[in-house]
Amino acid sequence: FNQIQSTKNIQKITSSMKMVSAAKLKGDEQRLATAIPFNSWTTALCGEPTLVEDATFEELPQKTLIVPFTTDKGLCGGVNSFITRGVKDCVSKLKAQGKECDIVIIGDKGRGQLRRLHADLITRSATEVISPGTFALAAALTSEIMAAGGAKDYDAIMIVYSSYVNAAVYKQRYKLIKPFNGEGEEEPMLMHEFEPDTKSEVLGDLYEYMLTSQVYHSFMDGAAAEQSSRMAAMENASKNAGEMIDKLTLKYNRARQARITTELIEIISGASALED
């Protein structure tokens, strides 16, 4: 009986968490809808995001800084496991290709999962990130990434994040952001004139702003994916709790019925013995 009551309490909690996640998802969807057009200009410079699944990572340069976006809170399905699995796969493929990489983790859950296997590659981590995210928060995270080496020590920065599709589906993607380096024919933005500042300063500022914009979009996309995953996880938990309550109730009723039947048999047997 106590098990039934405690399972019912758990079901109430998971149902409430599902409703809270559904409400938060609405807000995250709206913030993502504004972040997508805000970040659309970066596609011309960085290209479209690539799916992590079945990726070969051959286009990555010699030295890459991997930035996976994970969550600080749990109870959200496999949203963090998919990201860390993709990062582990990327690291192993890069090592096989003779390339180097380091990791800067956003989120406590990702740090906990990745430091078991790749603790030596983790240079920095940012946890207890305030939600919902803002552009100021994205700028602060970018500062951490730049402080970890950024464009100075690495040939590219790779952002790995969960991309929201709809309330039931999210996919893992990565963006590759390369610094504006190169000379001669490889010099970036040859068709543009820069005034009054020097071109190198402008490109440095533009690169940092582009990285911030990409971080902001990835954070918004990941937040929406997190809430949709949590909503689905809590719905499954509520369903499982309901099934468990039914099984325990059936077991409890059978035990109670058996006890009543035994007591009735004892009363009847006692009455028969007195008559004899």
PDB file of C-alpha atoms in Angstrom, residues 15-130:
ATOM      1  CA  SER A  15       3.067  15.153 -14.509  1.00  0.00           C
ATOM      2  CA  SER A  16       3.766  18.599 -12.993  1.00  0.00           C
ATOM      3  CA  MET A  17       7.273  18.627 -14.475  1.00  0.00           C
ATOM      4  CA  LYS A  18       5.838  17.782 -17.891  1.00  0.00           C
ATOM      5  CA  MET A  19       3.427  20.728 -17.669  1.00  0.00           C
ATOM      6  CA  VAL A  20       6.228  23.081 -16.552  1.00  0.00           C
ATOM      7  CA  SER A  21       8.442  21.922 -19.442  1.00  0.00           C
ATOM      8  CA  ALA A  22       5.578  22.435 -21.908  1.00  0.00           C
ATOM      9  CA  ALA A  23       5.158  26.026 -20.661  1.00  0.00           C
ATOM     10  CA  LYS A  24       8.924  26.680 -20.811  1.00  0.00           C
ATOM     11  CA  LEU A  25       9.095  25.166 -24.308  1.00  0.00           C
ATOM     12  CA  LYS A  26       6.695  27.819 -25.608  1.00  0.00           C
ATOM     13  CA  GLY A  27       9.073  30.563 -24.413  1.00  0.00           C
ATOM     14  CA  ASP A  28      12.135  28.759 -25.798  1.00  0.00           C
ATOM     15  CA  GLU A  29      10.412  28.310 -29.182  1.00  0.00           C
ATOM     16  CA  GLN A  30       9.737  32.061 -29.348  1.00  0.00           C
ATOM     17  CA  ARG A  31      13.341  32.917 -28.398  1.00  0.00           C
ATOM     18  CA  LEU A  32      14.641  30.439 -30.999  1.00  0.00           C
ATOM     19  CA  ALA A  33      12.347  31.967 -33.642  1.00  0.00           C
ATOM     20  CA  THR A  34      14.012  35.356 -33.058  1.00  0.00           C
ATOM     21  CA  ALA A  35      17.538  33.874 -32.853  1.00  0.00           C
ATOM     22  CA  ILE A  36      17.342  32.128 -36.265  1.00  0.00           C
ATOM     23  CA  PRO A  37      16.982  35.311 -38.414  1.00  0.00           C
ATOM     24  CA  PHE A  38      19.415  37.139 -36.098  1.00  0.00           C
ATOM     25  CA  ASN A  39      22.079  34.520 -36.850  1.00  0.00           C
ATOM     26  CA  SER A  40      21.238  33.937 -40.539  1.00  0.00           C
ATOM     27  CA  TRP A  41      24.060  36.226 -41.801  1.00  0.00           C
ATOM     28  CA  THR A  42      26.714  33.840 -40.445  1.00  0.00           C
ATOM     29  CA  THR A  43      25.699  31.095 -42.925  1.00  0.00           C
ATOM     30  CA  ALA A  44      27.457  32.948 -45.770  1.00  0.00           C
ATOM     31  CA  LEU A  45      30.708  32.944 -43.738  1.00  0.00           C
ATOM     32  CA  CYS A  46      30.547  29.583 -41.898  1.00  0.00           C
ATOM     33  CA  GLY A  47      28.235  27.444 -44.035  1.00  0.00           C
ATOM     34  CA  GLU A  48      25.262  25.368 -42.929  1.00  0.00           C
ATOM     35  CA  PRO A  49      25.418  23.275 -39.704  1.00  0.00           C
ATOM     36  CA  THR A  50      26.249  19.595 -40.275  1.00  0.00           C
ATOM     37  CA  LEU A  51      24.582  16.552 -38.708  1.00  0.00           C
ATOM     38  CA  VAL A  52      26.844  14.775 -36.184  1.00  0.00           C
ATOM     39  CA  GLU A  53      25.374  11.381 -37.055  1.00  0.00           C
ATOM     40  CA  ASP A  54      27.537   9.504 -39.610  1.00  0.00           C
ATOM     41  CA  ALA A  55      29.907  12.519 -39.931  1.00  0.00           C
ATOM     42  CA  THR A  56      33.528  11.740 -40.897  1.00  0.00           C
ATOM     43  CA  PHE A  57      34.954  15.089 -39.597  1.00  0.00           C
ATOM     44  CA  GLU A  58      37.510  15.050 -42.439  1.00  0.00           C
ATOM     45  CA  GLU A  59      36.898  18.759 -43.140  1.00  0.00           C
ATOM     46  CA  LEU A  60      38.215  19.698 -39.684  1.00  0.00           C
ATOM     47  CA  PRO A  61      41.677  21.373 -39.704  1.00  0.00           C
ATOM     48  CA  GLN A  62      44.813  20.179 -37.889  1.00  0.00           C
ATOM     49  CA  LYS A  63      43.935  21.684 -34.491  1.00  0.00           C
ATOM     50  CA  THR A  64      40.325  22.171 -33.388  1.00  0.00           C
ATOM     51  CA  LEU A  65      38.635  23.427 -30.230  1.00  0.00           C
ATOM     52  CA  ILE A  66      35.429  21.433 -29.616  1.00  0.00           C
ATOM     53  CA  VAL A  67      32.662  23.248 -27.691  1.00  0.00           C
ATOM     54  CA  PRO A  68      29.777  20.877 -26.763  1.00  0.00           C
ATOM     55  CA  PHE A  69      26.566  22.467 -25.413  1.00  0.00           C
ATOM     56  CA  THR A  70      24.984  20.310 -22.695  1.00  0.00           C
ATOM     57  CA  THR A  71      22.570  20.986 -19.810  1.00  0.00           C
ATOM     58  CA  ASP A  72      23.141  21.667 -16.114  1.00  0.00           C
ATOM     59  CA  LYS A  73      20.020  19.759 -15.026  1.00  0.00           C
ATOM     60  CA  GLY A  74      19.112  16.125 -15.567  1.00  0.00           C
ATOM     61  CA  LEU A  75      15.787  14.309 -16.113  1.00  0.00           C
ATOM     62  CA  CYS A  76      15.763  15.334 -19.778  1.00  0.00           C
ATOM     63  CA  GLY A  77      16.115  12.044 -21.647  1.00  0.00           C
ATOM     64  CA  GLY A  78      19.171  11.368 -23.786  1.00  0.00           C
ATOM     65  CA  VAL A  79      19.831  14.950 -24.896  1.00  0.00           C
ATOM     66  CA  ASN A  80      23.237  15.045 -23.126  1.00  0.00           C
ATOM     67  CA  SER A  81      24.231  11.460 -23.916  1.00  0.00           C
ATOM     68  CA  PHE A  82      23.799  12.041 -27.656  1.00  0.00           C
ATOM     69  CA  ILE A  83      26.048  15.128 -27.528  1.00  0.00           C
ATOM     70  CA  THR A  84      28.814  13.447 -25.489  1.00  0.00           C
ATOM     71  CA  ARG A  85      28.627  10.355 -27.700  1.00  0.00           C
ATOM     72  CA  GLY A  86      29.096  12.562 -30.774  1.00  0.00           C
ATOM     73  CA  VAL A  87      32.069  14.342 -29.158  1.00  0.00           C
ATOM     74  CA  LYS A  88      33.724  11.017 -28.216  1.00  0.00           C
ATOM     75  CA  ASP A  89      33.229   9.778 -31.781  1.00  0.00           C
ATOM     76  CA  CYS A  90      34.718  13.028 -33.150  1.00  0.00           C
ATOM     77  CA  VAL A  91      37.778  12.827 -30.874  1.00  0.00           C
ATOM     78  CA  SER A  92      38.489   9.200 -31.851  1.00  0.00           C
ATOM     79  CA  LYS A  93      38.159   9.988 -35.584  1.00  0.00           C
ATOM     80  CA  LEU A  94      40.405  13.056 -35.311  1.00  0.00           C
ATOM     81  CA  LYS A  95      43.072  11.022 -33.498  1.00  0.00           C
ATOM     82  CA  ALA A  96      42.867   8.373 -36.232  1.00  0.00           C
ATOM     83  CA  GLN A  97      43.423  11.135 -38.830  1.00  0.00           C
ATOM     84  CA  GLY A  98      46.459  12.418 -36.898  1.00  0.00           C
ATOM     85  CA  LYS A  99      44.776  15.673 -35.837  1.00  0.00           C
ATOM     86  CA  GLU A 100      44.659  17.438 -32.475  1.00  0.00           C
ATOM     87  CA  CYS A 101      41.724  18.763 -30.438  1.00  0.00           C
ATOM     88  CA  ASP A 102      40.799  20.217 -27.058  1.00  0.00           C
ATOM     89  CA  ILE A 103      37.397  20.571 -25.371  1.00  0.00           C
ATOM     90  CA  VAL A 104      35.625  23.488 -23.666  1.00  0.00           C
ATOM     91  CA  ILE A 105      32.369  22.168 -22.138  1.00  0.00           C
ATOM     92  CA  ILE A 106      29.193  24.168 -21.558  1.00  0.00           C
ATOM     93  CA  GLY A 107      26.968  22.458 -18.958  1.00  0.00           C
ATOM     94  CA  ASP A 108      27.555  20.285 -15.888  1.00  0.00           C
ATOM     95  CA  LYS A 109      26.111  17.045 -17.283  1.00  0.00           C
ATOM     96  CA  GLY A 110      28.443  17.064 -20.271  1.00  0.00           C
ATOM     97  CA  ARG A 111      31.435  17.713 -18.020  1.00  0.00           C
ATOM     98  CA  GLY A 112      30.498  14.761 -15.803  1.00  0.00           C
ATOM     99  CA  GLN A 113      30.226  12.395 -18.779  1.00  0.00           C
ATOM    100  CA  LEU A 114      33.264  13.546 -20.775  1.00  0.00           C
ATOM    101  CA  ARG A 115      35.812  13.823 -17.965  1.00  0.00           C
ATOM    102  CA  ARG A 116      35.636  10.051 -17.391  1.00  0.00           C
ATOM    103  CA  LEU A 117      37.258   9.393 -20.772  1.00  0.00           C
ATOM    104  CA  HIS A 118      38.776  12.689 -21.995  1.00  0.00           C
ATOM    105  CA  ALA A 119      39.750  14.574 -18.822  1.00  0.00           C
ATOM    106  CA  ASP A 120      43.164  15.384 -20.336  1.00  0.00           C
ATOM    107  CA  LEU A 121      41.543  17.223 -23.292  1.00  0.00           C
ATOM    108  CA  ILE A 122      39.197  19.435 -21.220  1.00  0.00           C
ATOM    109  CA  THR A 123      40.744  22.911 -20.856  1.00  0.00           C
ATOM    110  CA  ARG A 124      37.723  24.793 -19.453  1.00  0.00           C
ATOM    111  CA  SER A 125      34.087  24.255 -18.472  1.00  0.00           C
ATOM    112  CA  ALA A 126      31.157  26.601 -17.829  1.00  0.00           C
ATOM    113  CA  THR A 127      28.477  25.302 -15.465  1.00  0.00           C
ATOM    114  CA  GLU A 128      25.358  26.744 -13.784  1.00  0.00           C
ATOM    115  CA  VAL A 129      24.614  28.730 -16.939  1.00  0.00           C
ATOM    116  CA  ILE A 130      21.561  30.932 -16.346  1.00  0.00           C
TER     117      ILE A 130
END
